Coordinates of C-alpha atoms in Angstrom, one line a residue:
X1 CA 146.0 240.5 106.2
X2 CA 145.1 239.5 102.6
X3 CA 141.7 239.9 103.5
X4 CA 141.5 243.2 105.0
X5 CA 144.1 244.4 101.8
X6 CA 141.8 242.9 99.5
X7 CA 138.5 244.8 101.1
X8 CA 140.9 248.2 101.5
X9 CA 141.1 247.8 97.6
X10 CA 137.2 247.2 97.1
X11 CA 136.4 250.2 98.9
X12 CA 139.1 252.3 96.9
X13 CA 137.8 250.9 93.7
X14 CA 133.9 251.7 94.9
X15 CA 134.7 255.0 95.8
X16 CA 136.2 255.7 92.2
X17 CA 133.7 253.9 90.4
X18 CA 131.3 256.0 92.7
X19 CA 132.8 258.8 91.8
X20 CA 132.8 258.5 88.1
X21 CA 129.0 257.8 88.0
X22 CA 128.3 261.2 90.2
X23 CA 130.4 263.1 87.6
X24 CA 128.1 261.5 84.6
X25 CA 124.9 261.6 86.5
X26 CA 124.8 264.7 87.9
X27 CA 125.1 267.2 85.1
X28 CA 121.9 264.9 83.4
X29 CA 119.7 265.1 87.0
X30 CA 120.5 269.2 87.2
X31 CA 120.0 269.6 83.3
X32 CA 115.7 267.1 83.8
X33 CA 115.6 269.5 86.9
X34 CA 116.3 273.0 85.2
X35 CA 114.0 272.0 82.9
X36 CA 111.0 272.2 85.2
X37 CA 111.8 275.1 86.8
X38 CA 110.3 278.1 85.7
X39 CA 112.8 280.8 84.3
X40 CA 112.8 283.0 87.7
X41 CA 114.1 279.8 89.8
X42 CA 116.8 278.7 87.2
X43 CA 119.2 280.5 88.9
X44 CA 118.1 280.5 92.2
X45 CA 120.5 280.5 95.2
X46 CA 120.6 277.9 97.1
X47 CA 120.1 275.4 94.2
X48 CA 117.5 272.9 94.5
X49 CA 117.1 270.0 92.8
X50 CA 114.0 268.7 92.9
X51 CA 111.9 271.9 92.1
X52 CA 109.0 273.4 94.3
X53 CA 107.2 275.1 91.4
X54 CA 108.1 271.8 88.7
X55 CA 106.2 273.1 85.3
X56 CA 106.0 271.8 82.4
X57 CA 105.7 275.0 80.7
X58 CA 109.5 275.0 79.0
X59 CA 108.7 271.9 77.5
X60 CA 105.5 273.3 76.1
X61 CA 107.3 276.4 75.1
X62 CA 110.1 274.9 73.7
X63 CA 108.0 272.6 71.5
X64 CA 106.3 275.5 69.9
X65 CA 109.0 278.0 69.3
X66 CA 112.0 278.9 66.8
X67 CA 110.3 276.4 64.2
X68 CA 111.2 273.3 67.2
X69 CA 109.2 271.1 65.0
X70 CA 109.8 271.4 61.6
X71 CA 113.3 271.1 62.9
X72 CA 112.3 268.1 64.7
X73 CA 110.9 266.6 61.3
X74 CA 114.1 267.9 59.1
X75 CA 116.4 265.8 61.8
X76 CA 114.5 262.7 61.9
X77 CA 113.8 262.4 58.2
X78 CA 117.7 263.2 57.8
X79 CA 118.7 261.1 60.4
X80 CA 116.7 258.0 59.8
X81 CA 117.3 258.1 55.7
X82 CA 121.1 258.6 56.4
X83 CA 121.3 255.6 59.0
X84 CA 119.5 253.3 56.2
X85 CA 121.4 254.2 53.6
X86 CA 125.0 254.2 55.2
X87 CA 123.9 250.6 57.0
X88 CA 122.8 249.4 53.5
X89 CA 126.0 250.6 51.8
X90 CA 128.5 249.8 54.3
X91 CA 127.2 246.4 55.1
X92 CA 127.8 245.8 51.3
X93 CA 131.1 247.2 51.0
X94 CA 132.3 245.1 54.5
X95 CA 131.1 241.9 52.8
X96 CA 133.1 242.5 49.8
X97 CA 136.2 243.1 51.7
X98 CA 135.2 240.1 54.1
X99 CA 134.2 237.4 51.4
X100 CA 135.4 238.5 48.0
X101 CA 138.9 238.4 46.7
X102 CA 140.3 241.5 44.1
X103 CA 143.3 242.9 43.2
X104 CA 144.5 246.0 45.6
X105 CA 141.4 245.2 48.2
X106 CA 144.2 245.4 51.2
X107 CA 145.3 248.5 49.9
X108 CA 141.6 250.0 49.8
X109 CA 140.4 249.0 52.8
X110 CA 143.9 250.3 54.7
X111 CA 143.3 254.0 52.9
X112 CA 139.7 253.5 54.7
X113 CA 141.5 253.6 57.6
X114 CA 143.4 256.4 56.7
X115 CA 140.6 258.3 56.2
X116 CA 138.5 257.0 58.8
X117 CA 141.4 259.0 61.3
X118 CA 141.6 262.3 59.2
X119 CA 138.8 264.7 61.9
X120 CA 135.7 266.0 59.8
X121 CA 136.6 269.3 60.9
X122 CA 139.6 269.0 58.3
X123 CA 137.6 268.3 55.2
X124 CA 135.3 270.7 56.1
X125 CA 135.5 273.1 53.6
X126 CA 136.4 270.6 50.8
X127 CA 133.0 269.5 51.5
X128 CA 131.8 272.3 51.3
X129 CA 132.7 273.0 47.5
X130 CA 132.3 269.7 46.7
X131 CA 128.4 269.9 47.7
X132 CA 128.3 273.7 45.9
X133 CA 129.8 271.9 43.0
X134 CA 127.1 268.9 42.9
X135 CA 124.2 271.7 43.4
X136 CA 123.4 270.1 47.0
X137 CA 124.5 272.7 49.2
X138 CA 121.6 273.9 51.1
X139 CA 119.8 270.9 50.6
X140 CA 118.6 268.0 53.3
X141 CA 119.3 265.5 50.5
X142 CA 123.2 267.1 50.5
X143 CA 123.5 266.7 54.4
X144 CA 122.0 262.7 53.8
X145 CA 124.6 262.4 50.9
X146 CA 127.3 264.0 53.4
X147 CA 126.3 262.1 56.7
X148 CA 126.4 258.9 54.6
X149 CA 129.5 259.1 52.9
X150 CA 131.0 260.3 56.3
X151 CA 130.2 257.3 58.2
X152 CA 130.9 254.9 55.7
X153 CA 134.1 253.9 56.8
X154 CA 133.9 252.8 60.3
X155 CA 130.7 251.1 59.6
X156 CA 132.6 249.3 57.2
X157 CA 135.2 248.5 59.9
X158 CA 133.3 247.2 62.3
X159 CA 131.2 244.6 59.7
X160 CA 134.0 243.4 58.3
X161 CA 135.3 242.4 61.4
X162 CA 131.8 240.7 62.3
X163 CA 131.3 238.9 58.8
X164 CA 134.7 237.7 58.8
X165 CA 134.1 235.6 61.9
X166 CA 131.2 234.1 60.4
X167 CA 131.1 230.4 59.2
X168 CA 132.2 229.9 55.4
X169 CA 130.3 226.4 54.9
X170 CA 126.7 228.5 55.1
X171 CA 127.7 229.9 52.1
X172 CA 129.3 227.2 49.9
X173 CA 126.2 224.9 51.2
X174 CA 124.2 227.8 49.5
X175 CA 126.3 227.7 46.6
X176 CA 126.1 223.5 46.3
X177 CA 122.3 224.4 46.3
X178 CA 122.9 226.5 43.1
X179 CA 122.5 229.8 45.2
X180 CA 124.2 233.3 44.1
X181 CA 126.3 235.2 46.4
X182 CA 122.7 238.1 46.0
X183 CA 121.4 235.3 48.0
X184 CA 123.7 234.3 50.5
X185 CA 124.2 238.0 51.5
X186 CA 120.6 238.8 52.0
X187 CA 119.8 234.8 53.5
X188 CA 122.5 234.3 55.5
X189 CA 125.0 236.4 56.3
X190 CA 122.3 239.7 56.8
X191 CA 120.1 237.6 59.5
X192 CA 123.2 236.4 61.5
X193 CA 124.6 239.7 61.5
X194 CA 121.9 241.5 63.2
X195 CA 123.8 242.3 66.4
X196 CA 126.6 244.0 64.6
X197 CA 123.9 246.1 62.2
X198 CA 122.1 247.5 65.2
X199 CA 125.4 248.1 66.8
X200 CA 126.2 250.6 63.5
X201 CA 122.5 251.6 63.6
X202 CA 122.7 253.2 66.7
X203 CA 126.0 254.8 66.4
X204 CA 124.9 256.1 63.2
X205 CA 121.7 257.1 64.3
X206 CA 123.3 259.0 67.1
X207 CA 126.0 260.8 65.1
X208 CA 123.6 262.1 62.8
X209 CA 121.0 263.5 65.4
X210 CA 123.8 265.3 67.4
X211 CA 125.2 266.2 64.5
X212 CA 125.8 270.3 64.4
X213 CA 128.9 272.0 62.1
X214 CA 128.0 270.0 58.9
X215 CA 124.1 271.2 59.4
X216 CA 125.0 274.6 60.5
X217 CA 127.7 275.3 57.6
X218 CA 125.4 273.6 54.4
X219 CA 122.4 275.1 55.2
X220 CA 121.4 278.5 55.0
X221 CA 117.4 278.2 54.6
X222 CA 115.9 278.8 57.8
X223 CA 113.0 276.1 57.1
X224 CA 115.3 273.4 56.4
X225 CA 117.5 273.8 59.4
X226 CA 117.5 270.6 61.8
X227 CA 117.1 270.2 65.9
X228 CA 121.0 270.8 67.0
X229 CA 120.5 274.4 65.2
X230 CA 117.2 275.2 66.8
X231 CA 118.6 274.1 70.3
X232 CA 121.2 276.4 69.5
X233 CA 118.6 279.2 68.8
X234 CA 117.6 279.2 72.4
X235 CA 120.8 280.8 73.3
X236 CA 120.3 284.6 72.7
X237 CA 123.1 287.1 72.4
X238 CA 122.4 289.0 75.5
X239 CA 120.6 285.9 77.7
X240 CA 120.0 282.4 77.7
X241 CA 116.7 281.0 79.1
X242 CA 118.3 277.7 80.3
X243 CA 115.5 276.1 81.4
X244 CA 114.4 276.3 77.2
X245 CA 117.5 275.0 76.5
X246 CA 117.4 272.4 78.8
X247 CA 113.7 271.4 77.8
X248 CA 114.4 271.1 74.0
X249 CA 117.5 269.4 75.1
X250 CA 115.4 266.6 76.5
X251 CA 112.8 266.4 73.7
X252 CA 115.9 265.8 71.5
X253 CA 117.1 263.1 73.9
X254 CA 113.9 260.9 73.6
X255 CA 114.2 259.5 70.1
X256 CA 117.8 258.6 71.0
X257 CA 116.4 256.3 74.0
X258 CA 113.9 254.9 71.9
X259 CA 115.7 253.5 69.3
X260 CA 118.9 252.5 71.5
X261 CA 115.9 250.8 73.8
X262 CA 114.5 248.9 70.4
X263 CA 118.0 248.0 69.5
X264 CA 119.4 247.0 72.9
X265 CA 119.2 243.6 72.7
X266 CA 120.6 243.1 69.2
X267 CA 123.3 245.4 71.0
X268 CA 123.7 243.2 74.2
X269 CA 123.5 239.6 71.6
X270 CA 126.5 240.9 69.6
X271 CA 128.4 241.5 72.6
X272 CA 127.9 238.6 74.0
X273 CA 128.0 236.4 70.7
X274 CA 131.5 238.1 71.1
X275 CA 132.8 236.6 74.2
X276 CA 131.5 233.5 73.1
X277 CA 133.3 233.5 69.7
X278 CA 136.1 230.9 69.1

């Protein structure tokens, strides 16, 4: 009886688990098979999935319209400089809170938690003025200053969290050896916390090359516009051609992979460094 109750509940818990990978599948098979089709199929009736006429012509199109790759370049150079600096910054700001001891550092770090749970869509238009104000609106250097500063604080979360759980005698056998705290932050605590910085990477990373109401409300000049707006740009007032949507969509998707696919075992380590701990 146990037996048969426990395989009843194996199969129930298969079927949902199958379940929930169809629903997160699916939509990404139809979206890599729209993309192939040519725009006279895309809505075809029946549906098919894998395509008769496959083409690669969207992709080819879509790479060469609506400014695809200067857009392309404006998101990478934005998104890469933004992930470096907010890593850099953050990881310096967690080690403080972690390591160091001033007056009010609770209270700090708890009103980065405040703001850490106040949406972006809320401040908004504050940052809006604020980057009119500085003379940045407009300006890819203004979205970098805006991405950084936005993502500050749960990077600085999720370090502290890491560097606290790292040994203290590293760092006072660095400081027996006449070391400064410059050095134990770069020597030690920097290499051992690899796992937890691509962890933030990628998240960052990913936030800022998805990233579409901050880009589409600070800039204004066409050539500076990044990928999220010119995916956007496919979708005409009177028609969309989905299977240029679907193609850029893709194209967009592939530096994503790659840098999750360099970082993935620094991602895996720091898991598993975490069910280890203690």
């Amino acid at each position: 009886m146990q037996l048969t109750q426990r395989k009843t509940r194996n199969l129930l818990l298969y079927l949902i688990l199958g379940a929930g990978v169809i629903l997160v599948v699916f939509p990404f098979i139809w979206m890599v098979s729209t993309a192939f089709k040519p725009h006279v199929f895309v809505i075809e009736y029946p549906p098919q999935l894998i395509p008769p006429n496959a083409s690669l012509d969207n992709f080819l199109q879509a790479w060469n319209a609506n400014n695809f790759q200067l857009y392309f370049r404006n998101s990478a150079f934005v998104a890469i400089t933004s992930t470096l600096l907010s890593v850099t910054f953050s990881s310096m700001a967690a080690y403080s809170f972690a390591r160091f001891r001033f007056a009010g550092k609770e209270f700090i770090f708890f009103t980065l938690l405040l703001v850490m749970m106040v949406p972006n869509m809320i401040v908004l238009i504050p940052q809006f003025f604020l980057m009119k104000f500085l003379g940045l609106r407009n300006s890819l250097f203004g979205l970098i200053l805006i991405y950084t500063a936005s993502s500050m604080t749960l990077n600085i979360f999720l370090l502290r969290g890491f560097f606290e759980g790292l040994p203290h005698e590293l760092e006072e056998a660095v400081l027996i050896d006449g070391g400064g705290y410059l050095t134990i932050f770069l020597r030690i605590i920097l290499p051992l916390s690899t796992p937890a910085l691509a962890t933030v990477s990628i998240f960052s990373f990913m936030a800022f090359w998805d990233e579409f109401v901050m880009a589409l409300t600070f800039i204004d000049d066409p050539v500076k516009r990044t990928l999220p707006i010119a995916i956007a740009l496919f979708q005409g007032q009177h028609g969309t051609q989905w299977g240029l949507v679907f193609a850029a969509s893709i194209i967009a998707l592939i530096p994503e992979m790659l840098v999750f696919l360099s970082l993935q075992r620094y991602f895996v380590g720091g898991l598993t460094t975490g069910a280890f701990k203690g």
